[in-house]
Structure formats: C-alpha cells, structure tokens
Amino acid sequence: LRGVGEEWFMGTVNLLPDGRGTPAPVGVAGLHAYRAQYFRDIEKAVFGEVNYRITTKLKATAGLRMSEIQVDYLQVTNGAVFGNTGGYVGTPAPPAVVTDPRTGHPFANQPGDPWFNVISGKQKEKPVSPKLGLSYQATEQNLFYATYSTGYRPGGINQPAPPGNCAPTLVALGITTTPTEYFSDKIASYEGGAKVRLFNKVQVNASLFYIDWKNPQVSQRLTQCGHTYVDNAGKAHSKGGDIQAQGRFGPITLTGSVAYTNAEYDETVLTKVPAGTAPQVVVSKGDELGSPKWQAAFSAQYNFNLLSYDAYLRGDYQYSGKYLRTPGPASFSYNAVSYRGAATNFVTVRAGLNLGRVDASLFINNLTKEDARLNVGQSPPSLAVTGSTYRPREYGLQLTYRY
C-alpha cells in the first residue's frame, strides 16, 4: 500500500448586499458562498527489480511496477461566485451545516434546495511500468550505461469553473463547463550515458535522453475570470543531454554543468465542444512545454590556511535560459503579458573559516542584483500584474556549530 490520503474542506461566507463583510443570518438574501469538498486517493503498488551479471563487466537490469490508483471527489457549492445567485430559503434545522458533506444535505430540512450544486467524480487506473537497462563497467572508474524506463503521473478531478464569474469566457469557448477530470500521463524514457575519470583528476558525467510523453497534464487558465484547471494535451516529447565535471587542482576545486532540453507538443489539441460549435486551440503543435532550453552552473573554491585554521573562498554562478510560460498565441489560454520568461543569472560569493566545531563564513547572495521576474500572472480584463523575483543583494554572517 503506497499511500492513502483523505481530506475535506468546508467554508461559508455570508455577506450583506453592501459587500463590506457584515455577517448575514442564514435566510437573508445576500452574497452567500458555500463550498464543501471531500477528496480521497488510494494507491496500491507492487514492484521489483532483478540484476543479472552477463559477464564480469556487463550487467543487465529488469524491473516492473504494477499499481492501482483510485480517486474519489465530491463537492457541494452555493452562492453567486458558484453561479447560484439566490439566497437561502427558510431556517435550517440544527445543526445548520453538516460536518461531513457525504452524510447529507447542508441544510437538513431542505433536501431539495435548488440552490445547491453537487458535483462528484471517481477514477480508477491500473498502470504498469517496466524498466530495462544495461551497464558496462569498463574499468573501476569508468562506467557506460543505457536504460529504457516508463512512468506515469496519476490523474485527478478538477474543481469546476464558477459559472457566475466564468460564464462569458465559457460562452466564448463554446463550452458549458471545464473538464471535471483529467487522466494520468505516461512517459517512455530512453537514456544513455557515461561516468568517467579523466587524468585521475577530473570526474565527468554525461548523458543523452529522449522522452516520449503521452497525454501530458497541462495547466490551463481561463484568462477572463482567472480560473485554472488541468487537462490532457495529446502528445509531447523532450530531448536533450547534460554534462557535469568536477576536478581538483591543488588548492582549487572547479565544478561545472551544462544541460540542454528541447520539450515540445507533438500535435494540436482542440477543446471538446458540441457539434456545430467551433473548437478552440488548447495547445498547438510545436508549442514549448515551458522549460528553459539551456541551464548551467559553475563554482570555484580556493582552500588555504589562515592563522593555522582551514579557510576558503568560494563563488557560485547559476544560469537559466529564457522560457515560455503559456501555450502559444493560437491557444485560448495565451497571455501576452506573462508569455515570455526571461533568462536569469544568479551569483553568490562566500569566504569561510573553520574554527574546529564552529564554521564561520561571510556571504553575499545575488551579487549582481538579478531582478528578472520569475512568476508573472494577469487575468484580463484587469490590468493588474502580479509577479515575484529574487531577493535583493543580501549580505550576511553564518555560524555553524557541529556537535
């Protein structure tokens, strides 16, 4: 049994028509909102792996994982924000609100109250994930390998788009509601690589990979009302490679890594709409999945002796290339404001002294004052844009005590 999770949430907001937050007694027409959720997921799995030594240097690996996943969901809503503009009727019998939405109607004396929406869903999947691999230990310090592996990510249930707020957007898309569920996505990964020691000083690890992705889960945003949900988007692939190296040359230690990833959707996916209605684009063939193509990291450390204590000077640099946050301009969830993410450069320097059990160091984070926007959000027609960035340049003293 991998894991069992169960949770529920219930909240009520009763406001008078002035909208100033004054509590309104149940039965008074106003801006009422109520939501109760119940969610349960159960996952069972058995897995195993076998290694077989073909020769003293060549080894084969075979593994298998079989799973069963079940997800249950129930939601009860009321209020203008959920598309129910009427007030509650009558006076509820005690207790006014049940503590568990599975045990009955929120108002015990009104089982037929039309102002409540009840939405439920259930999923059950049985994914099977095999793994195969070969590794060749050429020498004690040099290893070459190739692997084929598969994996999956469980599906789930979406909270429906609030029709009161999202009705214009849904009408424009030709749909009445967003998908109530999304399904697991599956990958098949092919990787080959090497781990070698050069000149007995430099350790180098390198790999190439190709990933075939079916039904990738993609977050979609109804830009006119701000609601987000998850949908499956056909097929995609990711390919690339990376190289890492570390070497020590006397008192100086150098490390570096460079990675390249090209991840794109392989087909155009359209919204599912009634016959006679023009579908909208979810993602287009060639749209990027949102990961930077280039990433790199480098560091250098100089160790020396100061007043009979071990001391060091260190610098770290991290680079992440530009990327795209949303599907392309043809997609209904495209947003020109948040579409492009800029490349970032982050530098840290540190000077430290080892005083036995105490390690003291002075540091400067974000030496170059990098301020690229990392997360950007905007929901038209509002002109407000939200975002975040790195902390500004930061100086500090850090003391570490070992006991």
CSV table of N, CA and C in Angstrom, one decimal, residues 5-91:
chain,number,residue,atom,x,y,z
A,5,GLY,N,-4.8,8.8,1.2
A,5,GLY,CA,-5.0,10.2,1.6
A,5,GLY,C,-6.5,10.5,1.6
A,6,GLU,N,-6.9,11.3,2.6
A,6,GLU,CA,-8.3,11.7,2.6
A,6,GLU,C,-8.4,13.0,3.3
A,7,GLU,N,-9.1,13.9,2.7
A,7,GLU,CA,-9.2,15.3,3.2
A,7,GLU,C,-10.6,15.9,2.8
A,8,TRP,N,-11.1,16.8,3.6
A,8,TRP,CA,-12.2,17.6,3.2
A,8,TRP,C,-12.1,19.0,3.7
A,9,PHE,N,-12.8,19.9,3.0
A,9,PHE,CA,-12.7,21.3,3.3
A,9,PHE,C,-14.2,21.8,3.2
A,10,MET,N,-14.5,22.7,4.2
A,10,MET,CA,-15.8,23.3,4.1
A,10,MET,C,-15.7,24.8,4.5
A,11,GLY,N,-16.3,25.7,3.8
A,11,GLY,CA,-16.2,27.1,4.2
A,11,GLY,C,-17.5,27.8,3.8
A,12,THR,N,-17.9,28.8,4.6
A,12,THR,CA,-19.1,29.6,4.4
A,12,THR,C,-18.7,31.0,4.5
A,13,VAL,N,-19.3,31.8,3.6
A,13,VAL,CA,-19.2,33.3,3.7
A,13,VAL,C,-20.6,33.9,3.4
A,14,ASN,N,-21.1,34.6,4.4
A,14,ASN,CA,-22.4,35.2,4.3
A,14,ASN,C,-22.3,36.7,4.4
A,15,LEU,N,-22.5,37.4,3.4
A,15,LEU,CA,-22.3,38.9,3.4
A,15,LEU,C,-23.6,39.6,3.0
A,16,LEU,N,-23.8,40.7,3.6
A,16,LEU,CA,-25.0,41.6,3.2
A,16,LEU,C,-24.7,42.2,1.9
A,17,PRO,N,-25.7,42.6,1.2
A,17,PRO,CA,-25.6,43.2,-0.2
A,17,PRO,C,-24.5,44.3,-0.3
A,18,ASP,N,-24.2,45.0,0.8
A,18,ASP,CA,-23.2,46.1,0.7
A,18,ASP,C,-21.8,45.5,0.5
A,19,GLY,N,-21.6,44.2,0.7
A,19,GLY,CA,-20.3,43.6,0.3
A,19,GLY,C,-19.2,44.0,1.3
A,20,ARG,N,-19.5,44.6,2.4
A,20,ARG,CA,-18.5,45.0,3.3
A,20,ARG,C,-18.0,44.0,4.3
A,21,GLY,N,-18.6,42.8,4.2
A,21,GLY,CA,-18.1,41.8,5.1
A,21,GLY,C,-19.0,41.6,6.3
A,22,THR,N,-20.2,42.4,6.4
A,22,THR,CA,-21.1,42.2,7.6
A,22,THR,C,-21.8,40.9,7.5
A,23,PRO,N,-21.7,40.1,8.6
A,23,PRO,CA,-22.3,38.8,8.5
A,23,PRO,C,-23.8,38.9,8.3
A,24,ALA,N,-24.4,38.0,7.5
A,24,ALA,CA,-25.8,38.0,7.3
A,24,ALA,C,-26.4,36.7,7.8
A,25,PRO,N,-27.5,36.7,8.5
A,25,PRO,CA,-28.0,35.4,9.0
A,25,PRO,C,-28.5,34.6,7.9
A,26,VAL,N,-28.5,33.3,8.0
A,26,VAL,CA,-29.0,32.4,7.0
A,26,VAL,C,-30.4,32.7,6.8
A,27,GLY,N,-30.8,32.8,5.5
A,27,GLY,CA,-32.2,33.1,5.2
A,27,GLY,C,-32.4,34.5,4.7
A,28,VAL,N,-31.3,35.3,4.9
A,28,VAL,CA,-31.3,36.7,4.3
A,28,VAL,C,-30.6,36.7,3.0
A,29,ALA,N,-31.3,37.2,1.9
A,29,ALA,CA,-30.7,37.2,0.6
A,29,ALA,C,-29.6,38.1,0.6
A,30,GLY,N,-28.5,37.7,0.1
A,30,GLY,CA,-27.3,38.5,0.0
A,30,GLY,C,-26.2,37.8,-0.8
A,31,LEU,N,-25.0,38.1,-0.5
A,31,LEU,CA,-23.9,37.5,-1.3
A,31,LEU,C,-23.4,36.3,-0.5
A,32,HIS,N,-24.1,35.1,-0.6
A,32,HIS,CA,-23.7,33.9,0.1
A,32,HIS,C,-22.8,33.1,-0.7
A,33,ALA,N,-21.8,32.4,-0.1
A,33,ALA,CA,-21.0,31.5,-0.7
A,33,ALA,C,-20.7,30.3,0.2
A,34,TYR,N,-20.8,29.1,-0.3
A,34,TYR,CA,-20.6,27.9,0.5
A,34,TYR,C,-19.9,26.9,-0.4
A,35,ARG,N,-18.9,26.2,0.2
A,35,ARG,CA,-18.3,25.1,-0.5
A,35,ARG,C,-17.8,24.1,0.5
A,36,ALA,N,-18.2,22.8,0.2
A,36,ALA,CA,-17.7,21.7,1.0
A,36,ALA,C,-17.1,20.7,0.0
A,37,GLN,N,-15.9,20.2,0.3
A,37,GLN,CA,-15.2,19.3,-0.6
A,37,GLN,C,-14.8,18.1,0.2
A,38,TYR,N,-14.8,16.9,-0.5
A,38,TYR,CA,-14.3,15.7,0.0
A,38,TYR,C,-13.4,15.0,-1.1
A,39,PHE,N,-12.2,14.7,-0.7
A,39,PHE,CA,-11.3,14.1,-1.6
A,39,PHE,C,-10.6,12.9,-1.0
A,40,ARG,N,-10.5,11.8,-1.7
A,40,ARG,CA,-9.8,10.6,-1.2
A,40,ARG,C,-9.0,10.0,-2.3
A,41,ASP,N,-7.7,9.7,-2.1
A,41,ASP,CA,-7.0,8.9,-3.1
A,41,ASP,C,-6.3,7.7,-2.4
A,42,ILE,N,-6.4,6.6,-3.1
A,42,ILE,CA,-5.8,5.3,-2.6
A,42,ILE,C,-4.9,4.8,-3.7
A,43,GLU,N,-3.7,4.5,-3.3
A,43,GLU,CA,-2.7,3.9,-4.3
A,43,GLU,C,-2.1,2.6,-3.7
A,44,LYS,N,-2.2,1.5,-4.5
A,44,LYS,CA,-1.6,0.3,-4.1
A,44,LYS,C,-0.6,-0.1,-5.2
A,45,ALA,N,0.5,-0.7,-4.8
A,45,ALA,CA,1.6,-1.0,-5.8
A,45,ALA,C,2.4,-2.2,-5.3
A,46,VAL,N,2.9,-2.9,-6.3
A,46,VAL,CA,3.9,-4.0,-6.1
A,46,VAL,C,5.0,-3.7,-7.1
A,47,PHE,N,6.2,-3.9,-6.7
A,47,PHE,CA,7.3,-3.6,-7.7
A,47,PHE,C,8.5,-4.5,-7.3
A,48,GLY,N,9.4,-4.7,-8.3
A,48,GLY,CA,10.6,-5.5,-8.0
A,48,GLY,C,11.6,-5.2,-9.1
A,49,GLU,N,12.8,-5.6,-8.8
A,49,GLU,CA,13.9,-5.4,-9.8
A,49,GLU,C,14.9,-6.6,-9.7
A,50,VAL,N,15.4,-7.0,-10.9
A,50,VAL,CA,16.3,-8.1,-10.9
A,50,VAL,C,17.6,-7.6,-11.7
A,51,ASN,N,18.7,-7.9,-11.2
A,51,ASN,CA,20.0,-7.6,-11.8
A,51,ASN,C,20.7,-8.9,-12.2
A,52,TYR,N,21.2,-9.0,-13.4
A,52,TYR,CA,21.8,-10.2,-13.9
A,52,TYR,C,23.2,-9.9,-14.5
A,53,ARG,N,24.2,-10.5,-13.9
A,53,ARG,CA,25.6,-10.2,-14.4
A,53,ARG,C,25.9,-11.1,-15.6
A,54,ILE,N,25.9,-10.5,-16.8
A,54,ILE,CA,26.2,-11.3,-18.0
A,54,ILE,C,27.6,-11.7,-18.1
A,55,THR,N,28.5,-10.8,-17.9
A,55,THR,CA,29.9,-11.0,-17.7
A,55,THR,C,30.4,-10.3,-16.5
A,56,THR,N,31.7,-10.3,-16.2
A,56,THR,CA,32.2,-9.6,-15.1
A,56,THR,C,32.1,-8.1,-15.2
A,57,LYS,N,31.9,-7.6,-16.4
A,57,LYS,CA,31.8,-6.2,-16.6
A,57,LYS,C,30.4,-5.7,-17.1
A,58,LEU,N,29.6,-6.6,-17.7
A,58,LEU,CA,28.4,-6.3,-18.3
A,58,LEU,C,27.2,-6.8,-17.4
A,59,LYS,N,26.3,-5.9,-17.0
A,59,LYS,CA,25.2,-6.2,-16.2
A,59,LYS,C,23.9,-5.8,-16.8
A,60,ALA,N,22.8,-6.6,-16.7
A,60,ALA,CA,21.5,-6.3,-17.2
A,60,ALA,C,20.6,-6.1,-16.0
A,61,THR,N,19.6,-5.2,-16.2
A,61,THR,CA,18.6,-4.9,-15.1
A,61,THR,C,17.2,-4.9,-15.7
A,62,ALA,N,16.3,-5.5,-15.0
A,62,ALA,CA,14.9,-5.6,-15.4
A,62,ALA,C,14.0,-5.3,-14.2
A,63,GLY,N,13.1,-4.4,-14.3
A,63,GLY,CA,12.2,-4.1,-13.2
A,63,GLY,C,10.8,-3.9,-13.7
A,64,LEU,N,9.8,-4.0,-12.8
A,64,LEU,CA,8.4,-3.9,-13.1
A,64,LEU,C,7.7,-3.4,-11.9
A,65,ARG,N,6.8,-2.4,-12.2
A,65,ARG,CA,5.9,-1.8,-11.1
A,65,ARG,C,4.5,-1.9,-11.6
A,66,MET,N,3.6,-2.5,-10.8
A,66,MET,CA,2.2,-2.6,-11.1
A,66,MET,C,1.4,-1.8,-10.0
A,67,SER,N,0.5,-0.9,-10.4
A,67,SER,CA,-0.2,-0.1,-9.5
A,67,SER,C,-1.7,-0.1,-9.7
A,68,GLU,N,-2.4,0.3,-8.7
A,68,GLU,CA,-3.8,0.5,-8.8
A,68,GLU,C,-4.1,1.8,-8.0
A,69,ILE,N,-4.7,2.8,-8.8
A,69,ILE,CA,-4.9,4.1,-8.2
A,69,ILE,C,-6.4,4.4,-8.3
A,70,GLN,N,-7.0,4.9,-7.2
A,70,GLN,CA,-8.4,5.3,-7.1
A,70,GLN,C,-8.5,6.7,-6.5
A,71,VAL,N,-9.3,7.5,-7.2
A,71,VAL,CA,-9.5,8.9,-6.7
A,71,VAL,C,-11.0,9.1,-6.6
A,72,ASP,N,-11.5,9.6,-5.5
A,72,ASP,CA,-12.9,10.0,-5.3
A,72,ASP,C,-13.1,11.4,-4.9
A,73,TYR,N,-14.1,12.1,-5.5
A,73,TYR,CA,-14.2,13.5,-5.2
A,73,TYR,C,-15.7,13.9,-5.1
A,74,LEU,N,-16.0,14.8,-4.2
A,74,LEU,CA,-17.4,15.3,-4.0
A,74,LEU,C,-17.3,16.7,-3.6
A,75,GLN,N,-18.1,17.6,-4.3
A,75,GLN,CA,-18.1,19.0,-3.9
A,75,GLN,C,-19.6,19.5,-3.9
A,76,VAL,N,-19.9,20.2,-2.9
A,76,VAL,CA,-21.2,20.9,-2.8
A,76,VAL,C,-21.0,22.4,-2.7
A,77,THR,N,-21.6,23.2,-3.6
A,77,THR,CA,-21.4,24.6,-3.6
A,77,THR,C,-22.7,25.4,-3.6
A,78,ASN,N,-22.7,26.6,-3.2
A,78,ASN,CA,-23.8,27.5,-3.3
A,78,ASN,C,-23.2,28.9,-3.3
A,79,GLY,N,-24.0,29.9,-3.9
A,79,GLY,CA,-23.6,31.3,-3.8
A,79,GLY,C,-23.3,31.9,-5.2
A,80,ALA,N,-23.3,33.2,-5.2
A,80,ALA,CA,-23.1,33.9,-6.5
A,80,ALA,C,-21.8,33.5,-7.2
A,81,VAL,N,-20.8,33.3,-6.4
A,81,VAL,CA,-19.5,33.0,-7.1
A,81,VAL,C,-19.5,31.7,-7.8
A,82,PHE,N,-20.4,30.8,-7.3
A,82,PHE,CA,-20.5,29.5,-8.0
A,82,PHE,C,-21.7,29.4,-8.9
A,83,GLY,N,-22.3,30.6,-9.2
A,83,GLY,CA,-23.4,30.6,-10.2
A,83,GLY,C,-24.8,30.5,-9.6
A,84,ASN,N,-24.9,30.5,-8.3
A,84,ASN,CA,-26.2,30.4,-7.7
A,84,ASN,C,-26.5,31.8,-7.0
A,85,THR,N,-27.3,32.6,-7.6
A,85,THR,CA,-27.5,34.0,-7.1
A,85,THR,C,-28.5,34.1,-6.1
A,86,GLY,N,-29.4,33.1,-5.9
A,86,GLY,CA,-30.5,33.2,-4.9
A,86,GLY,C,-30.0,33.0,-3.5
A,87,GLY,N,-30.8,33.5,-2.5
A,87,GLY,CA,-30.4,33.4,-1.1
A,87,GLY,C,-31.0,32.0,-0.6
A,88,TYR,N,-30.6,31.7,0.6
A,88,TYR,CA,-31.1,30.5,1.2
A,88,TYR,C,-32.6,30.7,1.6
A,89,VAL,N,-33.3,29.7,1.6
A,89,VAL,CA,-34.7,29.7,1.9
A,89,VAL,C,-35.0,29.1,3.2
A,90,GLY,N,-35.8,29.8,4.1
A,90,GLY,CA,-36.2,29.2,5.3
A,90,GLY,C,-35.1,29.2,6.4
A,91,THR,N,-35.4,28.5,7.5
A,91,THR,CA,-34.5,28.4,8.6
A,91,THR,C,-34.0,27.0,8.7
